[in-house]
Short mmCIF file of C-alpha atoms in Angstrom, two decimals:
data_model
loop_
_atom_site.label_atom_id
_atom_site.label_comp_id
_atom_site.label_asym_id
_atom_site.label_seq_id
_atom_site.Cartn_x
_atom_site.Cartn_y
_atom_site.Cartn_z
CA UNK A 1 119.94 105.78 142.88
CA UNK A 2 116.17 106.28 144.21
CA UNK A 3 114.18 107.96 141.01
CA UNK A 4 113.75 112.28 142.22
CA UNK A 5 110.13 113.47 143.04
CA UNK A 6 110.02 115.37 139.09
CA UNK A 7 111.36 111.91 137.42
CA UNK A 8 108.65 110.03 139.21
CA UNK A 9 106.32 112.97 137.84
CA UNK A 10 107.37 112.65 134.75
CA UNK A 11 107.45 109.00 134.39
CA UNK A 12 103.81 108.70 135.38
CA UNK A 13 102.80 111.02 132.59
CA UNK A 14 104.91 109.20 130.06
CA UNK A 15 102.49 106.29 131.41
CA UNK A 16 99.37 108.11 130.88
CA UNK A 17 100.65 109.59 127.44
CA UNK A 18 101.07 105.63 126.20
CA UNK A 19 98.08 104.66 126.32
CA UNK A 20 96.46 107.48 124.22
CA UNK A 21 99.90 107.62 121.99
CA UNK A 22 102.60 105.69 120.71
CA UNK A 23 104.59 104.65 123.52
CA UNK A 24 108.87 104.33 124.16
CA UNK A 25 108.47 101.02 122.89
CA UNK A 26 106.25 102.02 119.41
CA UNK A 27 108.54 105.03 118.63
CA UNK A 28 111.98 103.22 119.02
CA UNK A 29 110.67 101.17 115.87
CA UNK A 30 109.23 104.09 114.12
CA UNK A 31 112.64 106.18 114.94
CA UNK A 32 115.02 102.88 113.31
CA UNK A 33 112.43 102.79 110.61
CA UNK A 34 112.48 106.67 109.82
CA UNK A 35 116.22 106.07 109.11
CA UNK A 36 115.63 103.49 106.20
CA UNK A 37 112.81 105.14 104.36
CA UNK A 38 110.39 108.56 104.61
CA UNK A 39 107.96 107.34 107.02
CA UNK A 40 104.34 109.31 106.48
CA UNK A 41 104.06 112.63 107.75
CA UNK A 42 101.63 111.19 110.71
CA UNK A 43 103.97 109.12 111.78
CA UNK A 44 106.90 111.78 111.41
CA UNK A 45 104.94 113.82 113.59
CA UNK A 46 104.33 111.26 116.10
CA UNK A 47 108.43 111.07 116.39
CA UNK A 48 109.03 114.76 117.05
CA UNK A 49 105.93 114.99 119.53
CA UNK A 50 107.34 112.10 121.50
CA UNK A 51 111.01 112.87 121.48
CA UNK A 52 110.34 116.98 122.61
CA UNK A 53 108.81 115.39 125.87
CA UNK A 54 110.65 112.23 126.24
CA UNK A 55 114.61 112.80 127.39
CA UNK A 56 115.29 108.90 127.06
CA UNK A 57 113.62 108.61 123.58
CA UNK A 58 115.48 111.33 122.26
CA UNK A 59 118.66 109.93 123.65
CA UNK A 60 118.01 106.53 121.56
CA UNK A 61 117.50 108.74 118.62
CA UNK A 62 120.61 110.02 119.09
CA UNK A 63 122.76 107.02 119.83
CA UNK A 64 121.12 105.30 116.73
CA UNK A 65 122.67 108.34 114.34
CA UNK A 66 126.27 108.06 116.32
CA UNK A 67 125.69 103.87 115.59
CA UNK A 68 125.50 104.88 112.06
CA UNK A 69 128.11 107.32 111.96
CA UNK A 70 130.28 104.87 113.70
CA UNK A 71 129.52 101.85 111.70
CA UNK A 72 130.45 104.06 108.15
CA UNK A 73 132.94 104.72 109.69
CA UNK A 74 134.48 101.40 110.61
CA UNK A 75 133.49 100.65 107.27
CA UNK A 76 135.98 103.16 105.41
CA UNK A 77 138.87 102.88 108.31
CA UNK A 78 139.23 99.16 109.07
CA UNK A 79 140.76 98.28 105.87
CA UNK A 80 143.84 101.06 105.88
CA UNK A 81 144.62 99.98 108.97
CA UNK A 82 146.24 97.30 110.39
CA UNK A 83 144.43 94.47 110.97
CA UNK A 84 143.48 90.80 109.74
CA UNK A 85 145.34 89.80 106.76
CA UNK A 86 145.92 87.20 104.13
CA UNK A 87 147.61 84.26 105.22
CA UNK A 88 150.73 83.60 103.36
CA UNK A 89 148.93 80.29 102.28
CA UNK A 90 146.15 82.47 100.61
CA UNK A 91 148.01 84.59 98.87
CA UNK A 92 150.08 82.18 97.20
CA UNK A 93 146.87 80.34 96.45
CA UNK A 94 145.57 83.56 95.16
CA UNK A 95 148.72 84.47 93.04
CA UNK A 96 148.72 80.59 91.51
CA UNK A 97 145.18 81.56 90.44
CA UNK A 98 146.21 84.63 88.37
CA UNK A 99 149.39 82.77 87.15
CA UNK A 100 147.47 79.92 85.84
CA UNK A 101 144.65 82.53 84.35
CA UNK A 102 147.93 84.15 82.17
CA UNK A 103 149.00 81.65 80.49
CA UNK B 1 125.59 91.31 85.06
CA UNK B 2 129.77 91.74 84.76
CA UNK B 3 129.42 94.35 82.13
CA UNK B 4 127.30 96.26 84.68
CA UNK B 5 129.01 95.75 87.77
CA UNK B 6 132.21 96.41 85.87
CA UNK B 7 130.95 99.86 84.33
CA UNK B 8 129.71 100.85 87.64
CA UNK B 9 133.14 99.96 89.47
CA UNK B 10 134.49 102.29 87.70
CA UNK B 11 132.29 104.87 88.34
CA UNK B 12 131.95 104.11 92.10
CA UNK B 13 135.74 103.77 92.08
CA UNK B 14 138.06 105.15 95.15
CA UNK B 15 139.42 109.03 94.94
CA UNK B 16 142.89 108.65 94.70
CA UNK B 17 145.55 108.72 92.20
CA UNK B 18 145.94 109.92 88.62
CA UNK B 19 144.67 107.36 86.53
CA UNK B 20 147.82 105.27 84.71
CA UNK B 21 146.59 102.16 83.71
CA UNK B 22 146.66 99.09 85.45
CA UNK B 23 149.91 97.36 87.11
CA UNK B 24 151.20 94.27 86.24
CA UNK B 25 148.65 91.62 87.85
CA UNK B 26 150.85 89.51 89.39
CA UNK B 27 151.12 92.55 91.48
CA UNK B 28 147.60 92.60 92.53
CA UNK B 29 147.52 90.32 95.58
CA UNK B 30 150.79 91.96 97.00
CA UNK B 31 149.35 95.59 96.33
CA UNK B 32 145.57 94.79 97.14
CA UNK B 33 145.16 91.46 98.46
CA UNK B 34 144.66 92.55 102.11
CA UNK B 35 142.93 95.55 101.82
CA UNK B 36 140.46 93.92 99.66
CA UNK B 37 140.58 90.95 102.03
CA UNK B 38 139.46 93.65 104.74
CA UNK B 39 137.28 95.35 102.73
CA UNK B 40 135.29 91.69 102.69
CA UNK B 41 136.01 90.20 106.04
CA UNK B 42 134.18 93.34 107.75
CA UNK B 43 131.15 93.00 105.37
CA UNK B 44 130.82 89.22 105.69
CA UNK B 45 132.67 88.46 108.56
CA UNK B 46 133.75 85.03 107.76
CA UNK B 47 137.65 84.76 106.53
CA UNK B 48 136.83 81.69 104.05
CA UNK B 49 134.26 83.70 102.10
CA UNK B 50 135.91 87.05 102.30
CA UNK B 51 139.05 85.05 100.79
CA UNK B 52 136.76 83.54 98.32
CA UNK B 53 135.50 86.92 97.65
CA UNK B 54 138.86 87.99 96.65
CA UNK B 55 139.52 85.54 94.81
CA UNK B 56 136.43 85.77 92.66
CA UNK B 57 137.45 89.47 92.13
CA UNK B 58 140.99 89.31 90.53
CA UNK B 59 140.14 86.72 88.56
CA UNK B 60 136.87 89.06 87.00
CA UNK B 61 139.35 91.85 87.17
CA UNK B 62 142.07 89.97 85.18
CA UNK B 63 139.53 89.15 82.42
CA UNK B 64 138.18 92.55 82.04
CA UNK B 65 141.59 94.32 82.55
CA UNK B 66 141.24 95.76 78.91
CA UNK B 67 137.91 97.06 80.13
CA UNK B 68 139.80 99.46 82.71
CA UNK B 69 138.93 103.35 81.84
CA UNK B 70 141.36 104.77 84.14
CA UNK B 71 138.37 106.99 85.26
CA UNK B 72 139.28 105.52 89.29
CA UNK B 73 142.46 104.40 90.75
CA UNK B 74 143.25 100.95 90.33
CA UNK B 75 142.23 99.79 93.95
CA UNK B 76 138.99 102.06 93.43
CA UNK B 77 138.46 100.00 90.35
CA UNK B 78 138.85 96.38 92.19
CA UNK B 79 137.40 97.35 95.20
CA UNK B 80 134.07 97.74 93.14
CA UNK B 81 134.11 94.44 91.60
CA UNK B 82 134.39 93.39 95.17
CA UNK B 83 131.51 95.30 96.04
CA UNK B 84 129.42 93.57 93.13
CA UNK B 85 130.63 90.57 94.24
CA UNK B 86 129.70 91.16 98.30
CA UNK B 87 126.17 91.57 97.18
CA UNK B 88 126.08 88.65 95.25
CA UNK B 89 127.00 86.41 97.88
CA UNK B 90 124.12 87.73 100.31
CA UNK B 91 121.80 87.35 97.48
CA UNK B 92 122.95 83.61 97.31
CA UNK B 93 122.55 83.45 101.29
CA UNK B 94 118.63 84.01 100.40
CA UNK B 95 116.81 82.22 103.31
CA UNK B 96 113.35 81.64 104.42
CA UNK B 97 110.89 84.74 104.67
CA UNK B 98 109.36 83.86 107.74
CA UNK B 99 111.73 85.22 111.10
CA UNK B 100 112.59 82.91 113.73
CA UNK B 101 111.22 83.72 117.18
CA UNK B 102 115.12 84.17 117.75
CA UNK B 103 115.56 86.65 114.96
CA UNK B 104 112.93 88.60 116.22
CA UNK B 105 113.43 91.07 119.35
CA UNK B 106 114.35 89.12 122.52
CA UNK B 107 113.09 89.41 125.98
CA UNK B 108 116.04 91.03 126.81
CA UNK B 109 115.46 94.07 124.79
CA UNK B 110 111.27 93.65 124.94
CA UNK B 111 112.03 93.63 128.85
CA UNK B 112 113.43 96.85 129.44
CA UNK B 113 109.77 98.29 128.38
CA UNK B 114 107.14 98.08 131.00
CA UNK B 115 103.58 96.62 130.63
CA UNK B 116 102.56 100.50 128.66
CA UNK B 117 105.86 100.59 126.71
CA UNK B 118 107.27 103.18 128.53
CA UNK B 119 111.20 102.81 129.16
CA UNK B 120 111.20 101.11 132.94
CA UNK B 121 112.24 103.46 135.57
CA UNK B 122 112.73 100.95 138.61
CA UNK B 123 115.71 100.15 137.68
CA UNK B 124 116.38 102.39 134.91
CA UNK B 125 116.34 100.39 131.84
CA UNK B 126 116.52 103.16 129.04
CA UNK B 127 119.21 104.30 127.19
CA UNK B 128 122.36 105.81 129.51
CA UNK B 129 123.86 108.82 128.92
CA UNK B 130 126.97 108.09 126.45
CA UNK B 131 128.82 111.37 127.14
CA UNK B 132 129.70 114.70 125.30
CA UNK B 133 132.64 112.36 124.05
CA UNK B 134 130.75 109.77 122.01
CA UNK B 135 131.28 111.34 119.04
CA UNK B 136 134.82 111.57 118.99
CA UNK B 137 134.89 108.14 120.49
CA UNK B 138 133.32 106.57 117.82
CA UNK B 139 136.15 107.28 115.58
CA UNK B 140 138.66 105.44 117.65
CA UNK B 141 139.93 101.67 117.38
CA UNK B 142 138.12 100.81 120.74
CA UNK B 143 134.75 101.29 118.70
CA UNK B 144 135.82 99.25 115.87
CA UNK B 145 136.63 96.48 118.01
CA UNK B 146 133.48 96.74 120.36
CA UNK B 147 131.41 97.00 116.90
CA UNK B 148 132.84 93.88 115.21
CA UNK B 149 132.18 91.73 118.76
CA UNK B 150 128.77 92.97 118.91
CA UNK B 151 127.74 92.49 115.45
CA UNK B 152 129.09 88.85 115.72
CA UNK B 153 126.45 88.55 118.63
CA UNK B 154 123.78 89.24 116.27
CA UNK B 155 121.95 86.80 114.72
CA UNK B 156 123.07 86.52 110.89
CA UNK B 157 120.48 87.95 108.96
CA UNK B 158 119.85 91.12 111.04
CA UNK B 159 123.93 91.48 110.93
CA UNK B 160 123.51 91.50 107.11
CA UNK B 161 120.92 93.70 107.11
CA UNK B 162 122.54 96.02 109.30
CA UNK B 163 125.58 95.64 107.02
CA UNK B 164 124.15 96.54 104.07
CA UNK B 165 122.23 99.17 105.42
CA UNK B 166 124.56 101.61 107.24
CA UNK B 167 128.39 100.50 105.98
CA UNK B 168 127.10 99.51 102.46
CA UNK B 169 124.80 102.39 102.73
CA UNK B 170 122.45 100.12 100.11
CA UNK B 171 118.56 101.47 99.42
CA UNK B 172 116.27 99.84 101.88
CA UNK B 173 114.09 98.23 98.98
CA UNK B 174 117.68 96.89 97.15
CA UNK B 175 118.34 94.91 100.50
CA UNK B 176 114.72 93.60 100.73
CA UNK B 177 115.31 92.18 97.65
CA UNK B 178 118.74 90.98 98.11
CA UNK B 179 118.40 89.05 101.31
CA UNK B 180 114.73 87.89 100.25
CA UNK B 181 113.10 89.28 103.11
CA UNK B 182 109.77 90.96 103.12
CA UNK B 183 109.73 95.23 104.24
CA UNK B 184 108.03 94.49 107.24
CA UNK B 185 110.28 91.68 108.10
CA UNK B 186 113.50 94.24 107.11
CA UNK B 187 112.47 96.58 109.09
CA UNK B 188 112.05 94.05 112.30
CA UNK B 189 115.81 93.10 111.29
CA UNK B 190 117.20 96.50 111.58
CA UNK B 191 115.14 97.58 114.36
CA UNK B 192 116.66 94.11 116.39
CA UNK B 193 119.95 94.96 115.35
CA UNK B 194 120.13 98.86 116.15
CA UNK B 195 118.50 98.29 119.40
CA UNK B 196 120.93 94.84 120.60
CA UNK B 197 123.89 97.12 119.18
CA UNK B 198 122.85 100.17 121.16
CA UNK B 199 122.48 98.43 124.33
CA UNK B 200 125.76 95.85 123.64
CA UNK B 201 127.93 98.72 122.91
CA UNK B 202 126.58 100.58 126.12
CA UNK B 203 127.77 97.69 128.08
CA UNK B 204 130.59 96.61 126.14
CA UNK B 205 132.56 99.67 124.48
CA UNK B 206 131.42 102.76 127.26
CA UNK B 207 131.05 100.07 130.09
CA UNK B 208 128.14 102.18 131.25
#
């Protein structure tokens, strides 16, 4: 799909605005990083700057909270549900173990 | 070190059930033994050392069974020795402090920048739309697949970071420490790992 006269617009000031600021490419490290530890207020206000003018930036901010979100939550889920299990071998191996460790 | 982990296990322990002592251990393997395999296998995603893993953890559990408080339920209770235990083993895995070229962000991702570091335009290279869905999505068993397949792509150390970081939900300075790694070189991990995930589930899980 051939880029609309205001995206074109707007991409050519998000070129212009990188090379007196942090670009895409600076901020998608400093967003990951702001997840993981405070980051200093200058940088902070570098993110929210960015993101308020940049649609795609704020979308990878996004997606990086719903990764998280996601990835707690295969974290908690995966192991009430079905899924891999023991094989009979290990379990037997497993149940020698305490066996031997009662006696 | 087992006093601690043990004492914290307890206190990190699971939600459920009024607290009745302990079952018979023999039980252990045939009440826990899968979940707890699970537990592991997601976290270190190799069956041989999430087996291990298990292993390591009844056997601490039947030695400190007298040790048991009843304060969490008795799967709350092993499950935290298994979660001492996880973080053991990626403190063993300790590797070099310098990052591969390959552990570092590939052209792939670099790529979709242009020569500024602005998201490329022609073709669009940024992040797609994911939908008013995505959050619902993301609770569903199509994630969970897409999100074990994509971490395998990863290359190990920013997988264990990633790990630790958002299912372990571990301090940022703890895994530093743990895996050996310097900050600047953690925060290259996680930044490598977010970004491959991002753009692997985008393909992979929404098909976008």
């Amino acid at each position: 799909m051939p880029l609309s006269l205001f995206q074109r617009a707007k991409y050519r000031m998000m070129r212009l605005m990188a090379r007196v600021m942090p670009s895409c490419q600076d901020i998608t490290a400093l967003i990951s990083q702001g997840m993981d530890t405070v980051l200093p207020l200058r940088n902070r206000l570098s993110i929210r700057l960015h993101v308020a003018m940049c649609s795609l930036c704020r979308r990878y901010e996004r997606q990086l909270r719903l990764l998280r979100e996601g990835a707690r939550h295969y974290a908690d889920a995966e192991q009430n549900q079905v899924g891999p299990c023991l094989s009979p071998e290990a379990k037997e191996r497993l149940r020698a173990v305490l066996r031997r460790e009662e006696r | 070190m087992a006093d601690d982990a043990l004492s914290t296990a307890t206190k990190t322990g699971a939600t459920a059930g009024a607290p009745v002592g302990l079952s018979d251990p023999k039980q252990w393997v045939e009440l826990h033994g899968d979940y707890l395999f699970r537990y592991a296998l997601i976290r270190v995603r190799n069956s041989t050392v999430a087996e291990d893993l298990v292993q390591e953890t009844l056997l601490a559990a039947f030695q400190a069974k007298d040790r048991f408080s009843g304060e969490s339920s008795e799967r709350g209770w092993l499950t935290g020795i298994l979660r001492h235990k996880i973080l053991d083993h990626f403190r063993q895995l300790k590797r070099e402090q310098t990052l591969s070229p390959a552990e570092l962000l590939p052209p792939e991702l670099e790529d979709r920048f242009d020569e500024v570091g602005v998201w490329k335009h022609e073709p669009a290279l940024g992040p797609q739309d994911w939908g008013e869905d995505a959050p619902t999505l993301i609770q569903r068993q199509e994630f969970m697949a897409a999100l074990k397949a994509c971490l395998e792509r990863l290359p190990a150390r920013s997988a264990d970071a990633f790990v630790l970081r958002e299912m372990e939900g571990e301090e940022s300075s703890r895994i530093q420490e743990l895996l050996g790694v310097s900050a600047s070189n953690f925060w290259v991990l996680l930044h490598r790992a977010r970004m491959q995930l991002r753009l692997c589930l985008e393909r992979n899980w929404l098909k976008l």
